[in-house]
PDB file of C-alpha atoms in Angstrom:
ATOM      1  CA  UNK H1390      12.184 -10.340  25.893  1.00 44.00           C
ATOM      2  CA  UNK H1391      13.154  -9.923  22.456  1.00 48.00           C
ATOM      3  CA  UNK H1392      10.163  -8.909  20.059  1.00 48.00           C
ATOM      4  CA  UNK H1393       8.945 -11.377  17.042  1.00 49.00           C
ATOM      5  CA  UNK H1394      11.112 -11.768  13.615  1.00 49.00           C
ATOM      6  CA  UNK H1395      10.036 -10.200  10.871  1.00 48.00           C
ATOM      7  CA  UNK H1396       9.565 -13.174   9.323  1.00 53.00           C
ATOM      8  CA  UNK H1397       7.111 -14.294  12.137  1.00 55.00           C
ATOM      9  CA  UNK H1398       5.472 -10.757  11.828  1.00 59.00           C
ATOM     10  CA  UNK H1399       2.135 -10.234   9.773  1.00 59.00           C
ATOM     11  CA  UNK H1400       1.673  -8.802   6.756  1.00 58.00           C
ATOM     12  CA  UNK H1401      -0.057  -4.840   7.518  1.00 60.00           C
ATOM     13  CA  UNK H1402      -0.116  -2.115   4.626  1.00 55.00           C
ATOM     14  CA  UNK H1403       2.346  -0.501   6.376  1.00 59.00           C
ATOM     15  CA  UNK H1404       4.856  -3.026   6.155  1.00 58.00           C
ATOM     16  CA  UNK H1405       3.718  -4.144   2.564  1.00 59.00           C
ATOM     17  CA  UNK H1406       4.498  -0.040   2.009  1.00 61.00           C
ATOM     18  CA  UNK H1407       7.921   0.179   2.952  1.00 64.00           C
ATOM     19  CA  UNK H1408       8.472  -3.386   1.004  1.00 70.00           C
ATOM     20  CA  UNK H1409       7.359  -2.032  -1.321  1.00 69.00           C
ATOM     21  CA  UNK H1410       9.318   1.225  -1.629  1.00 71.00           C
ATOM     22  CA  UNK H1411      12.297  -0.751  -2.549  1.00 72.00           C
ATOM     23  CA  UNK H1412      11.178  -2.477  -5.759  1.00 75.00           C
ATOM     24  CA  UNK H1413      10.336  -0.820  -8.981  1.00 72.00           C
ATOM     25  CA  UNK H1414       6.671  -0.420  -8.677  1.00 73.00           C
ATOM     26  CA  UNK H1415       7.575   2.103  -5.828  1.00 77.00           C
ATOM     27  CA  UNK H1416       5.886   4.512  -8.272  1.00 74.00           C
ATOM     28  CA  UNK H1417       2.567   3.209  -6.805  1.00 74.00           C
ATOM     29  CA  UNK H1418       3.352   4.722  -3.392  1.00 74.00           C
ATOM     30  CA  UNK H1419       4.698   7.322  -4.640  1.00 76.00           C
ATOM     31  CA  UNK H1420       3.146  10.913  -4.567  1.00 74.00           C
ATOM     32  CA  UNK H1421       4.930  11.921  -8.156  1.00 77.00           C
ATOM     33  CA  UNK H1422       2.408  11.482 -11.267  1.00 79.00           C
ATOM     34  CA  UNK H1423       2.741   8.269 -12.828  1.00 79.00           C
ATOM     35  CA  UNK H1424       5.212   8.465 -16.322  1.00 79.00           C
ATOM     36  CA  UNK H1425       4.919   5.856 -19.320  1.00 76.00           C
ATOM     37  CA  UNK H1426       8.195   5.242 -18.397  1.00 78.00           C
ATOM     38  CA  UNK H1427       6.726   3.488 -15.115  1.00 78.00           C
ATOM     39  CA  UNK H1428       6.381  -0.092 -15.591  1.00 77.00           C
ATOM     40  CA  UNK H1429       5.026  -3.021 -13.482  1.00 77.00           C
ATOM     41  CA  UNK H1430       7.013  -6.316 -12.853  1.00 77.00           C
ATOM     42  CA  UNK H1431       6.522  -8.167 -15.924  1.00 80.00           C
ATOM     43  CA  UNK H1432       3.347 -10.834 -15.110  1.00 82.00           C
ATOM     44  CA  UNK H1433       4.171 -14.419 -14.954  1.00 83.00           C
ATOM     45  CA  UNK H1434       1.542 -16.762 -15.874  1.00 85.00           C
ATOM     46  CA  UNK H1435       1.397 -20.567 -15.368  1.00 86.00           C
ATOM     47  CA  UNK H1436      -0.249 -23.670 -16.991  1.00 87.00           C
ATOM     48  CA  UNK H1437      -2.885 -24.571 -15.300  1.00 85.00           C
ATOM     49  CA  UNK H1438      -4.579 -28.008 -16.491  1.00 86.00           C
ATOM     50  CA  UNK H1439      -8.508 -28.043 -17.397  1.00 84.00           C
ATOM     51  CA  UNK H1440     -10.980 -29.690 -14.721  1.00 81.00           C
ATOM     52  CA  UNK H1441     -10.959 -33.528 -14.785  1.00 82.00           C
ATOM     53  CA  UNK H1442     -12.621 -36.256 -12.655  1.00 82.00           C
ATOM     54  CA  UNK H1443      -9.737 -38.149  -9.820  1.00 83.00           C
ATOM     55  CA  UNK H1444      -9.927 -40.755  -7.815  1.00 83.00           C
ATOM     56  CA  UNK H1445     -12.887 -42.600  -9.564  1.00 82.00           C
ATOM     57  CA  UNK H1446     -12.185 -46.063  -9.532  1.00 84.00           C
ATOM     58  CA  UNK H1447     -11.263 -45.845  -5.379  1.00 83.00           C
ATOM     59  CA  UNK H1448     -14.393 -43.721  -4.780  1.00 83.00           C
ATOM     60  CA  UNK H1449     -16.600 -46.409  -6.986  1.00 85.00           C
ATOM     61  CA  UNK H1450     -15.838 -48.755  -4.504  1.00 86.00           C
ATOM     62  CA  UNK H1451     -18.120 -50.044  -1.847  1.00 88.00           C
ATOM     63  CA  UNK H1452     -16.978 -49.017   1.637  1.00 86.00           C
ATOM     64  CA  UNK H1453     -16.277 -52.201   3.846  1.00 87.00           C
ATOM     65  CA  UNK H1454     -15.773 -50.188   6.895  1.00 91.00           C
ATOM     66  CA  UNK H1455     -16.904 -47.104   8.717  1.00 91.00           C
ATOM     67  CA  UNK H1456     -13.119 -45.654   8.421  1.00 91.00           C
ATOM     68  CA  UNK H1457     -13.137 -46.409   4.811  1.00 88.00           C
ATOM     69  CA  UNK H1458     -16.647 -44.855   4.115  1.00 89.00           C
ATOM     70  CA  UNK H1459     -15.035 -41.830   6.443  1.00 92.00           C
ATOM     71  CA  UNK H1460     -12.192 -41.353   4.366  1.00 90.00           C
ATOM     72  CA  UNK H1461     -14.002 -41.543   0.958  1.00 87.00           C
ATOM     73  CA  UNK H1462     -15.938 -38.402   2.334  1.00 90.00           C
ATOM     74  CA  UNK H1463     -12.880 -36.930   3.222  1.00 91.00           C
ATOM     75  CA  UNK H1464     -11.493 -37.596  -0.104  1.00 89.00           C
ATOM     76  CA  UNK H1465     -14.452 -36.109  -1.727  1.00 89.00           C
ATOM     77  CA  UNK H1466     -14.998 -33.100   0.062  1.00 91.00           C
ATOM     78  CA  UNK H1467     -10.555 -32.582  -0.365  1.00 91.00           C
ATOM     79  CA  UNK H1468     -11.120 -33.163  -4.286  1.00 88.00           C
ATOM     80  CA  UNK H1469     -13.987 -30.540  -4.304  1.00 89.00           C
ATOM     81  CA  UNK H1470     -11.976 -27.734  -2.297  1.00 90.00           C
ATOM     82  CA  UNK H1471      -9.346 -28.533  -4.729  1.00 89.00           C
ATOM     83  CA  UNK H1472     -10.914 -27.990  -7.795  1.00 88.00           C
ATOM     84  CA  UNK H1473     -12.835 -24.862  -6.628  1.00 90.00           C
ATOM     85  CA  UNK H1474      -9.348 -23.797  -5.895  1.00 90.00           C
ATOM     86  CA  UNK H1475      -8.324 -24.440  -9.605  1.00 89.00           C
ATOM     87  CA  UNK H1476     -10.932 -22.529 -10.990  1.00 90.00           C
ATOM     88  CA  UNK H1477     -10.144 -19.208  -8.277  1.00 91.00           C
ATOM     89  CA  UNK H1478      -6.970 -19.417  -9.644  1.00 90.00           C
ATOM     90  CA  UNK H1479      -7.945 -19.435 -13.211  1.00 90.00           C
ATOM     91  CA  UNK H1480     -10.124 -16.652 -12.729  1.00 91.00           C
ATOM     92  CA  UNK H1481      -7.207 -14.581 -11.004  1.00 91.00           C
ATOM     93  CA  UNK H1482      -4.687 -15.125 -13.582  1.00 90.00           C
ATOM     94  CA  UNK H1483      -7.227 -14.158 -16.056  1.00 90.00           C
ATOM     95  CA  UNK H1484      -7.936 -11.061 -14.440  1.00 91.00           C
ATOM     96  CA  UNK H1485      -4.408 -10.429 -14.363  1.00 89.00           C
ATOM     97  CA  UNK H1486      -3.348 -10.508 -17.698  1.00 90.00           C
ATOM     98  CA  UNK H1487      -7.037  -8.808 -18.884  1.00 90.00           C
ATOM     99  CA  UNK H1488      -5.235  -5.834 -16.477  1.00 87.00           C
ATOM    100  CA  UNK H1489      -1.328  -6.395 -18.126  1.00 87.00           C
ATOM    101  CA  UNK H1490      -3.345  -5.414 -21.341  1.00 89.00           C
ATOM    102  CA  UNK H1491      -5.506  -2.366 -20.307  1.00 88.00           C
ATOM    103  CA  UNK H1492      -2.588  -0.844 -18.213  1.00 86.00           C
ATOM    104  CA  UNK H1493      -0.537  -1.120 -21.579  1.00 86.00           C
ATOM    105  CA  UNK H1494      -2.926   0.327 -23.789  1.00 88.00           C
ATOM    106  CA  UNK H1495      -3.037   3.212 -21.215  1.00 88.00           C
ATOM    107  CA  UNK H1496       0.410   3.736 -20.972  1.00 84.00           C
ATOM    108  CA  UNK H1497       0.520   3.679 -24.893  1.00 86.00           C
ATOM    109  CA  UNK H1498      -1.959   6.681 -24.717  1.00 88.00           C
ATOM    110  CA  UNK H1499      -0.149   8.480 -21.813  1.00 86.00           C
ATOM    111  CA  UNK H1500       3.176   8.273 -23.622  1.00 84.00           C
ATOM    112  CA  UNK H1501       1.865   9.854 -26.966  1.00 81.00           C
ATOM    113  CA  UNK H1502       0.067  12.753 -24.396  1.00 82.00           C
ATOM    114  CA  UNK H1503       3.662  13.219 -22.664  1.00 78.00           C
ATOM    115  CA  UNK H1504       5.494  13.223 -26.529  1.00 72.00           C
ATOM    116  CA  UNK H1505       3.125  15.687 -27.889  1.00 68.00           C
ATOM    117  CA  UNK H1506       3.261  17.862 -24.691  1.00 70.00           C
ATOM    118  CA  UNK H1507       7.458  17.819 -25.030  1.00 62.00           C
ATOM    119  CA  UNK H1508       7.168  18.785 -28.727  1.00 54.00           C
ATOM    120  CA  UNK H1509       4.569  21.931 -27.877  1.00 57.00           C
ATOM    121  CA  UNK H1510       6.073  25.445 -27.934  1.00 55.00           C
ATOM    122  CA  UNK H1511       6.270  27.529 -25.327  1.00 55.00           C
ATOM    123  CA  UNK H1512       5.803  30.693 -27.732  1.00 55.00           C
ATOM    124  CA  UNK H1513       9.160  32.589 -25.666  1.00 58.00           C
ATOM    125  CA  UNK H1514      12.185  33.026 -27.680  1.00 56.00           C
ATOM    126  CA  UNK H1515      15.229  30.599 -25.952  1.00 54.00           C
ATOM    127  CA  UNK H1516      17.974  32.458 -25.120  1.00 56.00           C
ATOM    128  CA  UNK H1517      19.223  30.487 -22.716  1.00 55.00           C
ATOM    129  CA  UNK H1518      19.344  32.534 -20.255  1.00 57.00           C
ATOM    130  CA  UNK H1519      22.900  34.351 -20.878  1.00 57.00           C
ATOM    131  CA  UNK H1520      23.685  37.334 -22.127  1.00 57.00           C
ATOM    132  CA  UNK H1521      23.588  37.818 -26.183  1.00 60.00           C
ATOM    133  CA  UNK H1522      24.381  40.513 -28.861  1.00 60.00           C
ATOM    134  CA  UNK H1523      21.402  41.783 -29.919  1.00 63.00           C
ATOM    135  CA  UNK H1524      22.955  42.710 -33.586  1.00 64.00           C
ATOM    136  CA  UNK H1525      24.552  39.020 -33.323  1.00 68.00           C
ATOM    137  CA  UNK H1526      23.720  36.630 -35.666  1.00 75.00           C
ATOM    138  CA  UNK H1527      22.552  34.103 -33.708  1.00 73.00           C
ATOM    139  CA  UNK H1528      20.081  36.366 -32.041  1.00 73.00           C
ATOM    140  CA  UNK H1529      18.976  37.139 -35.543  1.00 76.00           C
ATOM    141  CA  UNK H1530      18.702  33.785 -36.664  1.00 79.00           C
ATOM    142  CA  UNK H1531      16.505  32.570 -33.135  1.00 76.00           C
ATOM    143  CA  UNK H1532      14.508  35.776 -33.675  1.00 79.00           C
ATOM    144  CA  UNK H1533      14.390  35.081 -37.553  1.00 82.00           C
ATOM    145  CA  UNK H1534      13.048  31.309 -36.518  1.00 82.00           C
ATOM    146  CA  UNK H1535      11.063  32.158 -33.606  1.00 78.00           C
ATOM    147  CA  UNK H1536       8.862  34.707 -36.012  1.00 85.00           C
ATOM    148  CA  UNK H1537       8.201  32.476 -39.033  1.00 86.00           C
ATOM    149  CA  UNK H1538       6.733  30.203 -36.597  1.00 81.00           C
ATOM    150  CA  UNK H1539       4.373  32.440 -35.292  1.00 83.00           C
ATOM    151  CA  UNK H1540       3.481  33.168 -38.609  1.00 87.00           C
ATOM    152  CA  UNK H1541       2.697  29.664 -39.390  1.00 87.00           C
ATOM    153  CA  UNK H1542       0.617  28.926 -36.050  1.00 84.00           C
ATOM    154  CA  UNK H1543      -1.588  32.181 -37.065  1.00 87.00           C
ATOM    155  CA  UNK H1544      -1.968  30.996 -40.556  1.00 88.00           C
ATOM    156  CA  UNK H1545      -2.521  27.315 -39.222  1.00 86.00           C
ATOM    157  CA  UNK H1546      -5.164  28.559 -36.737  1.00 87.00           C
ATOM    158  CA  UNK H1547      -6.856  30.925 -39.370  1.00 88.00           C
ATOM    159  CA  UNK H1548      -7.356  27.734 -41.710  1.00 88.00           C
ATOM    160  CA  UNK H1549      -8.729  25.930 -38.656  1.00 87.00           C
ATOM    161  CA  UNK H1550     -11.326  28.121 -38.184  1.00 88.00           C
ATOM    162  CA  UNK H1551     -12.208  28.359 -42.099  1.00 89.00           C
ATOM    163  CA  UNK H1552     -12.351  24.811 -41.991  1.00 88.00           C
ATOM    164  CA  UNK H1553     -14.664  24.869 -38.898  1.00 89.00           C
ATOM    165  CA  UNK H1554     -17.323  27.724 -40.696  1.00 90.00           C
ATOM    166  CA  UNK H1555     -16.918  25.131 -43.542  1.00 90.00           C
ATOM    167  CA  UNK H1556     -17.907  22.392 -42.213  1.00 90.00           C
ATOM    168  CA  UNK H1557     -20.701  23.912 -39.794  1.00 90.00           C
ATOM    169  CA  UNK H1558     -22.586  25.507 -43.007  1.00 92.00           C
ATOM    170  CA  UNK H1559     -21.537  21.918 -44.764  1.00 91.00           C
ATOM    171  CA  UNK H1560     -23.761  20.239 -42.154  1.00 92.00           C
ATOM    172  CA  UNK H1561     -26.276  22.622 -41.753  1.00 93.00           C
ATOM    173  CA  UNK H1562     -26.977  22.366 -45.615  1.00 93.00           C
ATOM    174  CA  UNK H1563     -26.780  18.529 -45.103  1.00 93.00           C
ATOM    175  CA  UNK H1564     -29.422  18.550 -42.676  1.00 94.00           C
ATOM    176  CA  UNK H1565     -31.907  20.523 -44.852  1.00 93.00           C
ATOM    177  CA  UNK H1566     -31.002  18.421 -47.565  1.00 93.00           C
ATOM    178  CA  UNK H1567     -31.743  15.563 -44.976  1.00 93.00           C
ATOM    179  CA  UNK H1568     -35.131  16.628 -43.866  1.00 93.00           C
ATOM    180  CA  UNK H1569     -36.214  17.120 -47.368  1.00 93.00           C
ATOM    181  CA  UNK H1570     -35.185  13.949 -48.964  1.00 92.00           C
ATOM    182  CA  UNK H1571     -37.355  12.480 -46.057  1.00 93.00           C
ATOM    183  CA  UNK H1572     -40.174  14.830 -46.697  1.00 93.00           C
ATOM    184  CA  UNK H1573     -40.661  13.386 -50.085  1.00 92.00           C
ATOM    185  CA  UNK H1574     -39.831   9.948 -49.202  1.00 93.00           C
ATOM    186  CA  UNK H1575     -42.351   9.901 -46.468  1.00 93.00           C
ATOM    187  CA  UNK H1576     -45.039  11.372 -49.309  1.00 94.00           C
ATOM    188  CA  UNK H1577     -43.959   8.203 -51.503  1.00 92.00           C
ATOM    189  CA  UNK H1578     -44.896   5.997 -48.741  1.00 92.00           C
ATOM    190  CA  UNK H1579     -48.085   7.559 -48.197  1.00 93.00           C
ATOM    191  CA  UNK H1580     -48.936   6.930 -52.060  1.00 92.00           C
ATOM    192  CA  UNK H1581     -47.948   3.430 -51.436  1.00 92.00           C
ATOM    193  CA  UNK H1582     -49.638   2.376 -48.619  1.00 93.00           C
ATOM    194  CA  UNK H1583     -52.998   3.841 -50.152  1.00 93.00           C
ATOM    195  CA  UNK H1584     -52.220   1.504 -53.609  1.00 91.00           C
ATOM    196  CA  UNK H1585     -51.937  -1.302 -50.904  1.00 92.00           C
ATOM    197  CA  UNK H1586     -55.275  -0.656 -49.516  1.00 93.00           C
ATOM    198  CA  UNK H1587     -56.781  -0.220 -52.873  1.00 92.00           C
ATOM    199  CA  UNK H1588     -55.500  -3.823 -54.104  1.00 92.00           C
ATOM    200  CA  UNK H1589     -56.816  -4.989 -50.828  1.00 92.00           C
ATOM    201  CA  UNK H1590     -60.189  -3.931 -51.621  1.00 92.00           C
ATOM    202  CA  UNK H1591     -59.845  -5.408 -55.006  1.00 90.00           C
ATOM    203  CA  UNK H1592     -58.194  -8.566 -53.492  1.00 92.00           C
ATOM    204  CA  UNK H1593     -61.015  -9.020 -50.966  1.00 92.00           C
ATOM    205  CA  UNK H1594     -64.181  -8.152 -53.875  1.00 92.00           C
ATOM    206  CA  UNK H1595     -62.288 -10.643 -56.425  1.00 90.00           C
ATOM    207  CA  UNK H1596     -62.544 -14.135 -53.379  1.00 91.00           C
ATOM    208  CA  UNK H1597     -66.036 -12.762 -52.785  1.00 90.00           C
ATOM    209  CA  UNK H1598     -66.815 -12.980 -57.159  1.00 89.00           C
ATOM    210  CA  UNK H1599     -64.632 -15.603 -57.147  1.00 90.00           C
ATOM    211  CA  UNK H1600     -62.559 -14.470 -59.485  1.00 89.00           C
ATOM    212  CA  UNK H1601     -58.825 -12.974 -60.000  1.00 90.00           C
ATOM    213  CA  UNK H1602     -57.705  -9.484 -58.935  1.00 88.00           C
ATOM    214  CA  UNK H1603     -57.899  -7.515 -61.814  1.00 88.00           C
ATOM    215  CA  UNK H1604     -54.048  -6.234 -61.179  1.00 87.00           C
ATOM    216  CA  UNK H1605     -51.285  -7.254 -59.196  1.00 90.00           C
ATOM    217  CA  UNK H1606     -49.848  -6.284 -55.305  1.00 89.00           C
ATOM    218  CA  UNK H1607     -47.781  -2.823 -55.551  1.00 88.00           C
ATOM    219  CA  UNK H1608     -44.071  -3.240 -54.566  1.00 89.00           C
ATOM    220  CA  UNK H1609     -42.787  -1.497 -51.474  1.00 90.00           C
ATOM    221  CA  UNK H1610     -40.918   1.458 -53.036  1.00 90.00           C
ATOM    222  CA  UNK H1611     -37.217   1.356 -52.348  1.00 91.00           C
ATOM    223  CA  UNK H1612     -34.284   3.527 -53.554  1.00 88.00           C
ATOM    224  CA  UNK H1613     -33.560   0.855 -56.548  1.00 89.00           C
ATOM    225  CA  UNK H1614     -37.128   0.356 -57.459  1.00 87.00           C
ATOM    226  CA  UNK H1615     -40.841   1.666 -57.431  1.00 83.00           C
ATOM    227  CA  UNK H1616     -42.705   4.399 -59.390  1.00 83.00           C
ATOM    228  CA  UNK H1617     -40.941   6.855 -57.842  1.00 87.00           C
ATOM    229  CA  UNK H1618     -38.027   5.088 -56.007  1.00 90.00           C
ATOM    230  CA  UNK H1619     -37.507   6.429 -52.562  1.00 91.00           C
ATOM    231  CA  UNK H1620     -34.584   9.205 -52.504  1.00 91.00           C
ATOM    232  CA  UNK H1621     -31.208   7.788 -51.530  1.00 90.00           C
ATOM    233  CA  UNK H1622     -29.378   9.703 -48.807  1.00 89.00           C
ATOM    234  CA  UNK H1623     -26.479  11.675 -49.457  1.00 89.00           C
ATOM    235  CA  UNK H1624     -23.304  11.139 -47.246  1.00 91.00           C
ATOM    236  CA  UNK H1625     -23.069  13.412 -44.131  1.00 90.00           C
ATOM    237  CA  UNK H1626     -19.766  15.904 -44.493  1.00 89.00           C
ATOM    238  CA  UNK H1627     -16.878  14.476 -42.512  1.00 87.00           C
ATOM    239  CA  UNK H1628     -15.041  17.081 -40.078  1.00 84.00           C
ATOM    240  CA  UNK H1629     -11.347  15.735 -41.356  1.00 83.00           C
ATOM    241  CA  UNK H1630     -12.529  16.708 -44.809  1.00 83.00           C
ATOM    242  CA  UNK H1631     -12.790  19.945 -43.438  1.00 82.00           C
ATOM    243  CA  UNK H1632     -10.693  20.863 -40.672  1.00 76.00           C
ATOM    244  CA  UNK H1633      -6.988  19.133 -41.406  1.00 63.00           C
ATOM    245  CA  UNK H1634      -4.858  18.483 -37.760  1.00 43.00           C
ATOM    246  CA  UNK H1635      -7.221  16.378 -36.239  1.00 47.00           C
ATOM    247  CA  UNK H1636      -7.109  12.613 -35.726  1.00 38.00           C
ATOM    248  CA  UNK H1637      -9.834  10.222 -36.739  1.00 40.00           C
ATOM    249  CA  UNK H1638     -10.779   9.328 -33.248  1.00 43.00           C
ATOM    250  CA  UNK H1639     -11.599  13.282 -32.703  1.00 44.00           C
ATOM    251  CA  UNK H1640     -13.699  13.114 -35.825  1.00 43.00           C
ATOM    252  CA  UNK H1641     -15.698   9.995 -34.700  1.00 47.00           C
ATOM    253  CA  UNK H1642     -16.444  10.852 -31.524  1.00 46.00           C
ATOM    254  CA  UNK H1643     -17.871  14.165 -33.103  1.00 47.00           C
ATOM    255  CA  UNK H1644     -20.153  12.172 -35.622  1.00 49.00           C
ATOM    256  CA  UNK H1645     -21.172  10.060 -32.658  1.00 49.00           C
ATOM    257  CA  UNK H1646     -22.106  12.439 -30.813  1.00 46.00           C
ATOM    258  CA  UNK H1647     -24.504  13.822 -33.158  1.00 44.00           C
ATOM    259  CA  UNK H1648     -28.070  13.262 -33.407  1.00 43.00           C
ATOM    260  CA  UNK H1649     -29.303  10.641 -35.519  1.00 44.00           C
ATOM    261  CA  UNK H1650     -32.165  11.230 -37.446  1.00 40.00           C
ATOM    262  CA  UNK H1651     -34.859   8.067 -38.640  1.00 41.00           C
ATOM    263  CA  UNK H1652     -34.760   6.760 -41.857  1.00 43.00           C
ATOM    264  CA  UNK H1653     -37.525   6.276 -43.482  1.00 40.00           C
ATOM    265  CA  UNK H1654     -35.955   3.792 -46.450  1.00 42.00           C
ATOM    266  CA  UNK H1655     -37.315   0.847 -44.663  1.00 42.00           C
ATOM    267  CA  UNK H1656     -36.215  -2.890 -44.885  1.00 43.00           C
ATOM    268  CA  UNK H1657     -36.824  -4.900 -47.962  1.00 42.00           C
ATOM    269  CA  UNK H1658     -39.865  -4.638 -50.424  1.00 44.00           C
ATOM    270  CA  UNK H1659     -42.423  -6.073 -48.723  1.00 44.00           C
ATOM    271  CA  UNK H1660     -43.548  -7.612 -51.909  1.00 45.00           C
ATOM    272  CA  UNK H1661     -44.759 -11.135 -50.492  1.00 43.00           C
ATOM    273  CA  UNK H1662     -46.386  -9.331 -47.662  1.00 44.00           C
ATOM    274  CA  UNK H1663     -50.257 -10.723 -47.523  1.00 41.00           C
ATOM    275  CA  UNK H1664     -52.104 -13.114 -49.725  1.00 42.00           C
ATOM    276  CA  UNK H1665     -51.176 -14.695 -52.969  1.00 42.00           C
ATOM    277  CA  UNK H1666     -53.041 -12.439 -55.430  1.00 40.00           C
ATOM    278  CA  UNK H1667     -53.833 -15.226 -57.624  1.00 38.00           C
ATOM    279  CA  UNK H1668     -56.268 -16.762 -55.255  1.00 38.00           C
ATOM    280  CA  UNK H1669     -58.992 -17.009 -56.105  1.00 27.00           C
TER     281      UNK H1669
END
């Protein structure tokens, strides 16, 4: 007895495998890295209408009849499976092109890896493999080439490095700087906070005479105002300043990455913090 069509057959990973194998995402089975060049079937999206009440006016009706009541419940319960299956869908195709986007952005970034892996030297000379004159001139001019360009990598990696001491002692002096500025700044705020408890004495002695405080509330020191202003921070050293070849993304993740210290500027003046110093 003949076996079952394929048609008839169900659907096993096997099967969806070797379908699979025959259209162009048959890089996804296949054991080769993936290139930028790979691309899924473009996705197709379709409208799908908002969420909106049916069948109100027939299910507003009184049911004469056990069948009618029957099918009204029937109606109901088809009306609810059918908007839960709205909003599945909604969600899938959502998902879908939230995963068009991310698998573009990545093959974007894989791309630029596999353009600036082509353009790397290998450092050999390319002689392509044949025999050559060593007194020819195009053995002069390859060897000519190939040696101003190791010149230039040595000089490029020399500067590098300068730029790395650079910026290392560039930071290091920042930091002292840094831990200074906060020294005094935390020595200002000291001298403030004991004028604030001084007026508060004076505050409390001029209600109990019944009187007016004899001078106002100090102002919070800030780096625009108070007697001494608080020291502004200087701007950390940025590593492209320094060190020339790398991206901004390189030199963001580095500043991320580094420890941030407190600051002890605060927020606003605090000059309306407590009592009105005219009360008496």
């Amino acid at each position: 007895m003949p076996g079952p069509s394929d048609e008839t057959q169900p659907c096993t990973p096997t099967r969806s495998r070797v379908s699979l194998s025959s259209t162009s995402a048959a890089f996804l089975i296949s054991d080769s890295p993936i290139q930028s060049t790979s691309q899924l079937p473009k996705l197709s999206t379709v409208y799908i209408s908002p969420r909106k009440k049916c069948y109100v006016e027939l299910l507003a009706q009184e049911p004469k009849t056990e069948q009618e009541r029957q099918l009204q419940a029937a109606l109901r319960e088809s009306d609810k499976y059918y908007n839960l299956q709205k909003e599945t869908m909604t969600g899938l195709q959502a998902q879908s092109v939230l995963h068009e986007m991310y698998t573009g952005r990545v093959r974007g970034q894989l791309e630029y890896r596999e353009e600036k892996a082509s353009l790397k030297k290998s450092g050999k000379l390319n002689m392509d493999g044949r025999a050559k004159l060593l007194s020819g001139d195009e053995v002069y001019d390859v060897v000519k080439e190939h040696t101003e360009w190791k010149k230039a990598e040595a000089a490029a990696a020399t500067k590098k490095k300068a730029g790395w001491e650079s910026y290392k002692n560039a930071v290091d002096d920042w930091k002292a700087h840094e831990r200074v500025r906060k020294e005094k700044n935390e020595m200002i705020l000291q001298t403030y906070q004991k004028a604030v408890k001084k007026w508060e004495a004076e505050r409390d002695n001029a209600k109990y005479e019944h009187r007016r405080a004899h001078w106002t509330k100090p102002g919070k020191p800030t780096t625009t105002k108070g007697d001494p202003p608080l020291h502004k921070t200087t701007p950390k050293p940025k590593q492209a300043d320094y060190i020339r070849g790398k991206g901004k993304e390189r030199a963001e993740a580095d500043d991320d990455d580094s420890e941030d210290e407190e600051d002890l500027d605060g927020d606003g003046d605090g000059d309306n913090d407590g009592e009105d110093n005219n009360e008496l």
